[in-house]
Amino acid sequence: GLEHRLAENARLRGMQALDGLHAMMERHPLLGDVRGLGLMFGFEFVKDKPAKLPFPASLKVSSLFEQAALARGLVTYPCTGTVDGVLGDMILMAPPLVISPSEMDELLAIIDESLSAVEQTLGMA
């Protein structure tokens, strides 16, 4: 039935999201970690990937990403204080269970462009 199709779609689109984000980690110094389960997934921003160093809270990196994504039509959930209550920037995503493969591709493309935009703003690109 419908519930099974939604659960299966969530599983497959979640895998598509994590695969896409893990591939982006290779190209984006900003992207420090990616994790998720089904269609609830997130990614963390770092200043220094090998050391997993967070950005200073004053830079508001999660907000920079939120604005870059929103300008491209994607709503995200920015989070801060994920390291110690003050430091640590990440983004949570929870797209609808009915998201299609092509819509997930579009979502990932917007994340990719937004990462590039924020990296340019921060002088990482």
PDB file of C-alpha atoms in Angstrom:
ATOM      1  CA  GLY A   1       0.000   0.000   0.000  1.00  0.00           C
ATOM      2  CA  LEU A   2       0.798   3.679   0.185  1.00  0.00           C
ATOM      3  CA  GLU A   3       2.659   3.430   3.522  1.00  0.00           C
ATOM      4  CA  HIS A   4       5.032   0.829   2.116  1.00  0.00           C
ATOM      5  CA  ARG A   5       5.705   2.945  -0.976  1.00  0.00           C
ATOM      6  CA  LEU A   6       6.420   6.027   1.152  1.00  0.00           C
ATOM      7  CA  ALA A   7       8.753   4.099   3.464  1.00  0.00           C
ATOM      8  CA  GLU A   8      10.597   2.563   0.515  1.00  0.00           C
ATOM      9  CA  ASN A   9      10.838   5.935  -1.228  1.00  0.00           C
ATOM     10  CA  ALA A  10      12.183   7.528   1.966  1.00  0.00           C
ATOM     11  CA  ARG A  11      14.819   4.794   2.224  1.00  0.00           C
ATOM     12  CA  LEU A  12      15.905   5.098  -1.417  1.00  0.00           C
ATOM     13  CA  ARG A  13      15.876   8.911  -1.539  1.00  0.00           C
ATOM     14  CA  GLY A  14      17.733   9.017   1.783  1.00  0.00           C
ATOM     15  CA  MET A  15      20.450   6.813   0.279  1.00  0.00           C
ATOM     16  CA  GLN A  16      20.515   9.085  -2.790  1.00  0.00           C
ATOM     17  CA  ALA A  17      20.933  12.126  -0.514  1.00  0.00           C
ATOM     18  CA  LEU A  18      23.757  10.602   1.541  1.00  0.00           C
ATOM     19  CA  ASP A  19      25.556   9.327  -1.574  1.00  0.00           C
ATOM     20  CA  GLY A  20      25.335  12.792  -3.127  1.00  0.00           C
ATOM     21  CA  LEU A  21      26.515  14.549   0.028  1.00  0.00           C
ATOM     22  CA  HIS A  22      29.408  12.116   0.560  1.00  0.00           C
ATOM     23  CA  ALA A  23      30.529  12.815  -3.025  1.00  0.00           C
ATOM     24  CA  MET A  24      30.357  16.561  -2.270  1.00  0.00           C
ATOM     25  CA  MET A  25      32.635  16.067   0.757  1.00  0.00           C
ATOM     26  CA  GLU A  26      35.434  15.250  -1.706  1.00  0.00           C
ATOM     27  CA  ARG A  27      35.069  18.651  -3.393  1.00  0.00           C
ATOM     28  CA  HIS A  28      33.969  20.957  -0.596  1.00  0.00           C
ATOM     29  CA  PRO A  29      36.387  21.858   2.207  1.00  0.00           C
ATOM     30  CA  LEU A  30      33.419  23.371   4.091  1.00  0.00           C
ATOM     31  CA  LEU A  31      31.623  20.016   4.405  1.00  0.00           C
ATOM     32  CA  GLY A  32      33.005  18.238   7.460  1.00  0.00           C
ATOM     33  CA  ASP A  33      30.488  15.491   8.141  1.00  0.00           C
ATOM     34  CA  VAL A  34      27.304  14.009   6.704  1.00  0.00           C
ATOM     35  CA  ARG A  35      24.861  11.769   8.517  1.00  0.00           C
ATOM     36  CA  GLY A  36      21.269  10.712   8.368  1.00  0.00           C
ATOM     37  CA  LEU A  37      18.600   8.090   8.411  1.00  0.00           C
ATOM     38  CA  GLY A  38      16.007   7.958   5.671  1.00  0.00           C
ATOM     39  CA  LEU A  39      14.911  11.451   4.716  1.00  0.00           C
ATOM     40  CA  MET A  40      16.121  13.074   7.931  1.00  0.00           C
ATOM     41  CA  PHE A  41      19.711  13.983   7.221  1.00  0.00           C
ATOM     42  CA  GLY A  42      22.203  16.671   7.998  1.00  0.00           C
ATOM     43  CA  PHE A  43      25.674  17.962   7.354  1.00  0.00           C
ATOM     44  CA  GLU A  44      28.231  19.813   9.414  1.00  0.00           C
ATOM     45  CA  PHE A  45      30.464  22.716   8.437  1.00  0.00           C
ATOM     46  CA  VAL A  46      34.135  22.857   9.443  1.00  0.00           C
ATOM     47  CA  LYS A  47      36.915  25.393   9.117  1.00  0.00           C
ATOM     48  CA  ASP A  48      39.558  22.645   9.059  1.00  0.00           C
ATOM     49  CA  LYS A  49      38.442  19.185   7.904  1.00  0.00           C
ATOM     50  CA  PRO A  50      41.367  17.046   9.164  1.00  0.00           C
ATOM     51  CA  ALA A  51      41.109  18.643  12.630  1.00  0.00           C
ATOM     52  CA  LYS A  52      37.273  18.860  12.455  1.00  0.00           C
ATOM     53  CA  LEU A  53      37.612  22.442  13.721  1.00  0.00           C
ATOM     54  CA  PRO A  54      34.360  24.408  13.902  1.00  0.00           C
ATOM     55  CA  PHE A  55      34.005  28.013  12.779  1.00  0.00           C
ATOM     56  CA  PRO A  56      33.731  30.850  15.287  1.00  0.00           C
ATOM     57  CA  ALA A  57      30.050  31.337  16.195  1.00  0.00           C
ATOM     58  CA  SER A  58      30.325  34.998  15.138  1.00  0.00           C
ATOM     59  CA  LEU A  59      30.617  33.980  11.464  1.00  0.00           C
ATOM     60  CA  LYS A  60      27.129  32.421  11.551  1.00  0.00           C
ATOM     61  CA  VAL A  61      28.078  29.875   8.885  1.00  0.00           C
ATOM     62  CA  SER A  62      24.783  27.973   9.192  1.00  0.00           C
ATOM     63  CA  SER A  63      22.893  31.203   8.520  1.00  0.00           C
ATOM     64  CA  LEU A  64      25.126  31.992   5.536  1.00  0.00           C
ATOM     65  CA  PHE A  65      24.262  28.594   4.082  1.00  0.00           C
ATOM     66  CA  GLU A  66      20.562  28.984   4.912  1.00  0.00           C
ATOM     67  CA  GLN A  67      20.460  32.287   2.991  1.00  0.00           C
ATOM     68  CA  ALA A  68      22.403  30.883   0.016  1.00  0.00           C
ATOM     69  CA  ALA A  69      20.058  27.887  -0.213  1.00  0.00           C
ATOM     70  CA  LEU A  70      16.922  29.998   0.252  1.00  0.00           C
ATOM     71  CA  ALA A  71      18.020  32.318  -2.559  1.00  0.00           C
ATOM     72  CA  ARG A  72      18.089  29.189  -4.766  1.00  0.00           C
ATOM     73  CA  GLY A  73      14.666  27.987  -3.608  1.00  0.00           C
ATOM     74  CA  LEU A  74      15.614  25.473  -0.896  1.00  0.00           C
ATOM     75  CA  VAL A  75      14.397  25.708   2.705  1.00  0.00           C
ATOM     76  CA  THR A  76      16.806  24.281   5.307  1.00  0.00           C
ATOM     77  CA  TYR A  77      16.991  24.030   9.100  1.00  0.00           C
ATOM     78  CA  PRO A  78      20.189  25.745  10.293  1.00  0.00           C
ATOM     79  CA  CYS A  79      21.572  24.616  13.669  1.00  0.00           C
ATOM     80  CA  THR A  80      24.307  26.059  15.839  1.00  0.00           C
ATOM     81  CA  GLY A  81      26.066  24.990  19.008  1.00  0.00           C
ATOM     82  CA  THR A  82      26.261  21.378  17.890  1.00  0.00           C
ATOM     83  CA  VAL A  83      29.826  20.925  19.180  1.00  0.00           C
ATOM     84  CA  ASP A  84      29.704  22.386  22.689  1.00  0.00           C
ATOM     85  CA  GLY A  85      26.534  24.461  22.919  1.00  0.00           C
ATOM     86  CA  VAL A  86      28.227  27.493  21.330  1.00  0.00           C
ATOM     87  CA  LEU A  87      30.478  26.294  18.520  1.00  0.00           C
ATOM     88  CA  GLY A  88      29.381  24.056  15.694  1.00  0.00           C
ATOM     89  CA  ASP A  89      27.336  24.767  12.590  1.00  0.00           C
ATOM     90  CA  MET A  90      25.166  22.264  10.793  1.00  0.00           C
ATOM     91  CA  ILE A  91      22.140  22.007   8.553  1.00  0.00           C
ATOM     92  CA  LEU A  92      19.243  19.603   8.957  1.00  0.00           C
ATOM     93  CA  MET A  93      17.099  18.526   6.040  1.00  0.00           C
ATOM     94  CA  ALA A  94      13.730  16.779   6.092  1.00  0.00           C
ATOM     95  CA  PRO A  95      12.288  16.703   2.582  1.00  0.00           C
ATOM     96  CA  PRO A  96       8.804  15.228   2.065  1.00  0.00           C
ATOM     97  CA  LEU A  97       8.386  11.445   1.899  1.00  0.00           C
ATOM     98  CA  VAL A  98       7.041  11.777  -1.658  1.00  0.00           C
ATOM     99  CA  ILE A  99      10.182  13.474  -3.039  1.00  0.00           C
ATOM    100  CA  SER A 100      11.104  12.057  -6.456  1.00  0.00           C
ATOM    101  CA  PRO A 101      14.583  11.034  -7.663  1.00  0.00           C
ATOM    102  CA  SER A 102      14.752  14.109  -9.925  1.00  0.00           C
ATOM    103  CA  GLU A 103      13.621  16.419  -7.107  1.00  0.00           C
ATOM    104  CA  MET A 104      16.348  14.944  -4.875  1.00  0.00           C
ATOM    105  CA  ASP A 105      18.879  15.596  -7.652  1.00  0.00           C
ATOM    106  CA  GLU A 106      17.678  19.209  -7.735  1.00  0.00           C
ATOM    107  CA  LEU A 107      17.909  19.492  -3.936  1.00  0.00           C
ATOM    108  CA  LEU A 108      21.483  18.144  -4.036  1.00  0.00           C
ATOM    109  CA  ALA A 109      22.430  20.531  -6.869  1.00  0.00           C
ATOM    110  CA  ILE A 110      21.193  23.484  -4.787  1.00  0.00           C
ATOM    111  CA  ILE A 111      23.193  22.270  -1.772  1.00  0.00           C
ATOM    112  CA  ASP A 112      26.274  21.959  -4.007  1.00  0.00           C
ATOM    113  CA  GLU A 113      25.858  25.513  -5.400  1.00  0.00           C
ATOM    114  CA  SER A 114      25.151  26.900  -1.934  1.00  0.00           C
ATOM    115  CA  LEU A 115      28.289  25.260  -0.497  1.00  0.00           C
ATOM    116  CA  SER A 116      30.344  26.874  -3.265  1.00  0.00           C
ATOM    117  CA  ALA A 117      28.775  30.266  -2.584  1.00  0.00           C
ATOM    118  CA  VAL A 118      29.494  30.077   1.159  1.00  0.00           C
ATOM    119  CA  GLU A 119      33.049  28.837   0.532  1.00  0.00           C
ATOM    120  CA  GLN A 120      33.618  31.907  -1.670  1.00  0.00           C
ATOM    121  CA  THR A 121      32.181  34.184   1.024  1.00  0.00           C
ATOM    122  CA  LEU A 122      34.497  32.615   3.618  1.00  0.00           C
ATOM    123  CA  GLY A 123      37.550  32.696   1.329  1.00  0.00           C
ATOM    124  CA  MET A 124      37.819  28.881   1.176  1.00  0.00           C
ATOM    125  CA  ALA A 125      37.286  28.511  -2.582  1.00  0.00           C
TER     126      ALA A 125
END
